[in-house]
Amino acid sequence: MLANVVISTLAVCIPSTFLAVLIGVSAGYFLKVKRFKYRKILIRIVYTLSGLPPVLAGLLIYILFSRKGPLGFLDMLFTKWAMIITQVILIVPIVMLYTLSGLKNIDKVLENLDYLNIKGRKRYTAIMKEYSKEIMYAIVLGLSRSISEVGGVLIVGGNIEGSTRILTTAIIFEITKGEFSNALLLGAALLAISFTFNTFLQILQGDVVD
């Protein structure tokens, strides 16, 4: 049981984190460096969405992918894909806000790149190297949010054993049965996964406290 739940958790959290960081960092960078008419309003919307209740996100995705919903023909409700989409919606605004605050001195960096006539792919590679630590922190932030989510994924995933049951929903299920020892075991596994991922990312970044 535990092995299947852990595998399902990783199958949902890793893709959702990757997609959310890819979208969130790119969108955050765009909002940081570009100036356009409704930019401030858009940033306020992002701030609002960063506090989007998971159950509301889950409800919206449920309606969208239900049989009578506009995307019901995709038959994605109560699958890992629906859970991933829900988590991406929840994580992207958080990563965007972190990117907006983390891209300090970006104007000077861009000026230096212009002075050196660095353009195209090399330009974005240089920016990523300059802010590699911030990107790593965005990954940690996204993964932490993803691995701890329960409300939204419970609604769209259905907590189906062997399919969409992940650690957080399994903990809720065990608590409702009164199996607190099993719930604690699952909680320990959840913490172990989070600790492992965070340690691995810190080692990659070379940011390990002595």
C-alpha positions as a Python dict, from the first residue, in 0.01 Angstrom:
ca = {
    (1, 'M'): (0, 0, 0),
    (2, 'L'): (264, 251, 107),
    (3, 'A'): (480, 194, -201),
    (4, 'N'): (185, 249, -438),
    (5, 'V'): (80, 565, -257),
    (6, 'V'): (435, 703, -265),
    (7, 'I'): (467, 629, -638),
    (8, 'S'): (133, 798, -706),
    (9, 'T'): (242, 1098, -499),
    (10, 'L'): (564, 1136, -699),
    (11, 'A'): (377, 1083, -1028),
    (12, 'V'): (156, 1382, -943),
    (13, 'C'): (391, 1616, -756),
    (14, 'I'): (698, 1604, -981),
    (15, 'P'): (521, 1684, -1313),
    (16, 'S'): (299, 1949, -1153),
    (17, 'T'): (599, 2118, -992),
    (18, 'F'): (799, 2110, -1317),
    (19, 'L'): (514, 2257, -1521),
    (20, 'A'): (427, 2517, -1257),
    (21, 'V'): (789, 2637, -1225),
    (22, 'L'): (830, 2647, -1603),
    (23, 'I'): (514, 2855, -1646),
    (24, 'G'): (548, 3059, -1327),
    (25, 'V'): (910, 3163, -1373),
    (26, 'S'): (854, 3253, -1739),
    (27, 'A'): (538, 3452, -1663),
    (28, 'G'): (698, 3617, -1361),
    (29, 'Y'): (997, 3721, -1570),
    (30, 'F'): (763, 3865, -1834),
    (31, 'L'): (573, 4069, -1574),
    (32, 'K'): (898, 4190, -1420),
    (33, 'V'): (1069, 4320, -1734),
    (34, 'K'): (779, 4422, -1955),
    (35, 'R'): (575, 4738, -1919),
    (36, 'F'): (223, 4742, -2059),
    (37, 'K'): (-113, 4902, -1990),
    (38, 'Y'): (-278, 4656, -1753),
    (39, 'R'): (38, 4524, -1588),
    (40, 'K'): (-47, 4640, -1235),
    (41, 'I'): (-397, 4497, -1256),
    (42, 'L'): (-255, 4165, -1375),
    (43, 'I'): (-10, 4159, -1083),
    (44, 'R'): (-299, 4220, -842),
    (45, 'I'): (-483, 3927, -999),
    (46, 'V'): (-175, 3708, -949),
    (47, 'Y'): (-160, 3816, -583),
    (48, 'T'): (-525, 3718, -545),
    (49, 'L'): (-478, 3382, -715),
    (50, 'S'): (-179, 3302, -493),
    (51, 'G'): (-431, 3265, -212),
    (52, 'L'): (-678, 3061, -416),
    (53, 'P'): (-839, 2800, -187),
    (54, 'P'): (-745, 2450, -307),
    (55, 'V'): (-1106, 2329, -278),
    (56, 'L'): (-1219, 2608, -510),
    (57, 'A'): (-951, 2519, -765),
    (58, 'G'): (-1057, 2157, -737),
    (59, 'L'): (-1423, 2249, -783),
    (60, 'L'): (-1348, 2450, -1098),
    (61, 'I'): (-1147, 2167, -1250),
    (62, 'Y'): (-1418, 1919, -1149),
    (63, 'I'): (-1682, 2125, -1331),
    (64, 'L'): (-1454, 2169, -1632),
    (65, 'F'): (-1381, 1798, -1673),
    (66, 'S'): (-1711, 1651, -1554),
    (67, 'R'): (-1918, 1465, -1813),
    (68, 'K'): (-2144, 1764, -1867),
    (69, 'G'): (-1853, 2010, -1855),
    (70, 'P'): (-1691, 2175, -2158),
    (71, 'L'): (-1393, 1935, -2145),
    (72, 'G'): (-1583, 1628, -2030),
    (73, 'F'): (-1510, 1450, -2357),
    (74, 'L'): (-1145, 1419, -2249),
    (75, 'D'): (-1250, 1181, -1970),
    (76, 'M'): (-978, 1314, -1736),
    (77, 'L'): (-1179, 1346, -1415),
    (78, 'F'): (-1058, 1117, -1136),
    (79, 'T'): (-720, 1073, -1304),
    (80, 'K'): (-370, 1190, -1217),
    (81, 'W'): (-387, 1440, -1504),
    (82, 'A'): (-675, 1625, -1338),
    (83, 'M'): (-476, 1630, -1013),
    (84, 'I'): (-168, 1765, -1191),
    (85, 'I'): (-369, 2042, -1360),
    (86, 'T'): (-523, 2141, -1027),
    (87, 'Q'): (-184, 2161, -860),
    (88, 'V'): (-38, 2362, -1146),
    (89, 'I'): (-319, 2618, -1112),
    (90, 'L'): (-244, 2649, -740),
    (91, 'I'): (135, 2666, -769),
    (92, 'V'): (185, 2896, -1071),
    (93, 'P'): (70, 3221, -902),
    (94, 'I'): (293, 3149, -599),
    (95, 'V'): (597, 3091, -820),
    (96, 'M'): (516, 3403, -1022),
    (97, 'L'): (512, 3620, -710),
    (98, 'Y'): (840, 3471, -590),
    (99, 'T'): (992, 3536, -933),
    (100, 'L'): (873, 3897, -928),
    (101, 'S'): (1040, 3956, -592),
    (102, 'G'): (1345, 3739, -664),
    (103, 'L'): (1459, 3900, -989),
    (104, 'K'): (1650, 4178, -817),
    (105, 'N'): (1866, 4408, -1030),
    (106, 'I'): (1727, 4243, -1343),
    (107, 'D'): (1742, 4576, -1527),
    (108, 'K'): (2118, 4600, -1468),
    (109, 'V'): (2166, 4241, -1575),
    (110, 'L'): (1977, 4306, -1898),
    (111, 'E'): (2178, 4624, -1959),
    (112, 'N'): (2503, 4431, -1921),
    (113, 'L'): (2380, 4166, -2163),
    (114, 'D'): (2285, 4436, -2412),
    (115, 'Y'): (2629, 4595, -2371),
    (116, 'L'): (2793, 4258, -2440),
    (117, 'N'): (2554, 4203, -2732),
    (118, 'I'): (2436, 3871, -2592),
    (119, 'K'): (2107, 3772, -2751),
    (120, 'G'): (1884, 3475, -2820),
    (121, 'R'): (1936, 3150, -2634),
    (122, 'K'): (2266, 3264, -2483),
    (123, 'R'): (2087, 3560, -2327),
    (124, 'Y'): (1831, 3345, -2144),
    (125, 'T'): (2101, 3098, -2042),
    (126, 'A'): (2298, 3383, -1885),
    (127, 'I'): (1990, 3505, -1699),
    (128, 'M'): (1920, 3156, -1566),
    (129, 'K'): (2279, 3125, -1444),
    (130, 'E'): (2259, 3464, -1276),
    (131, 'Y'): (1940, 3370, -1093),
    (132, 'S'): (2001, 2996, -1054),
    (133, 'K'): (1958, 3014, -676),
    (134, 'E'): (1624, 3189, -710),
    (135, 'I'): (1508, 2927, -960),
    (136, 'M'): (1608, 2648, -720),
    (137, 'Y'): (1415, 2816, -441),
    (138, 'A'): (1114, 2844, -673),
    (139, 'I'): (1136, 2468, -733),
    (140, 'V'): (1151, 2403, -358),
    (141, 'L'): (856, 2636, -303),
    (142, 'G'): (653, 2469, -575),
    (143, 'L'): (736, 2119, -458),
    (144, 'S'): (650, 2204, -98),
    (145, 'R'): (313, 2339, -208),
    (146, 'S'): (250, 2043, -434),
    (147, 'I'): (338, 1770, -188),
    (148, 'S'): (123, 1919, 90),
    (149, 'E'): (-192, 1980, -118),
    (150, 'V'): (-499, 1779, -27),
    (151, 'G'): (-831, 1960, -87),
    (152, 'G'): (-814, 2015, -461),
    (153, 'V'): (-663, 1679, -553),
    (154, 'L'): (-916, 1501, -332),
    (155, 'I'): (-1202, 1654, -530),
    (156, 'V'): (-1068, 1589, -880),
    (157, 'G'): (-885, 1264, -803),
    (158, 'G'): (-1145, 1091, -591),
    (159, 'N'): (-882, 925, -367),
    (160, 'I'): (-910, 601, -566),
    (161, 'E'): (-693, 325, -421),
    (162, 'G'): (-420, 216, -658),
    (163, 'S'): (-484, 507, -892),
    (164, 'T'): (-529, 858, -750),
    (165, 'R'): (-463, 802, -382),
    (166, 'I'): (-158, 1004, -276),
    (167, 'L'): (-2, 1054, 64),
    (168, 'T'): (-209, 1353, 175),
    (169, 'T'): (-542, 1202, 71),
    (170, 'A'): (-439, 866, 216),
    (171, 'I'): (-372, 1035, 551),
    (172, 'I'): (-723, 1181, 549),
    (173, 'F'): (-866, 840, 461),
    (174, 'E'): (-681, 666, 745),
    (175, 'I'): (-793, 931, 994),
    (176, 'T'): (-1158, 885, 896),
    (177, 'K'): (-1115, 512, 968),
    (178, 'G'): (-956, 587, 1304),
    (179, 'E'): (-626, 428, 1195),
    (180, 'F'): (-404, 698, 1343),
    (181, 'S'): (-91, 482, 1345),
    (182, 'N'): (-121, 435, 968),
    (183, 'A'): (-185, 807, 926),
    (184, 'L'): (131, 887, 1121),
    (185, 'L'): (330, 641, 908),
    (186, 'L'): (207, 808, 591),
    (187, 'G'): (286, 1148, 741),
    (188, 'A'): (641, 1034, 816),
    (189, 'A'): (679, 917, 456),
    (190, 'L'): (553, 1255, 335),
    (191, 'L'): (808, 1439, 547),
    (192, 'A'): (1084, 1204, 434),
    (193, 'I'): (1008, 1272, 66),
    (194, 'S'): (999, 1648, 125),
    (195, 'F'): (1327, 1636, 320),
    (196, 'T'): (1496, 1427, 50),
    (197, 'F'): (1392, 1656, -235),
    (198, 'N'): (1487, 1974, -49),
    (199, 'T'): (1826, 1832, 52),
    (200, 'F'): (1895, 1718, -304),
    (201, 'L'): (1813, 2062, -445),
    (202, 'Q'): (2028, 2234, -183),
    (203, 'I'): (2320, 2007, -267),
    (204, 'L'): (2280, 2088, -638),
    (205, 'Q'): (2280, 2456, -552),
    (206, 'G'): (2573, 2421, -313),
    (207, 'D'): (2365, 2588, -44),
    (208, 'V'): (2405, 2348, 245),
    (209, 'V'): (2445, 2499, 593),
    (210, 'D'): (2755, 2376, 775),
}
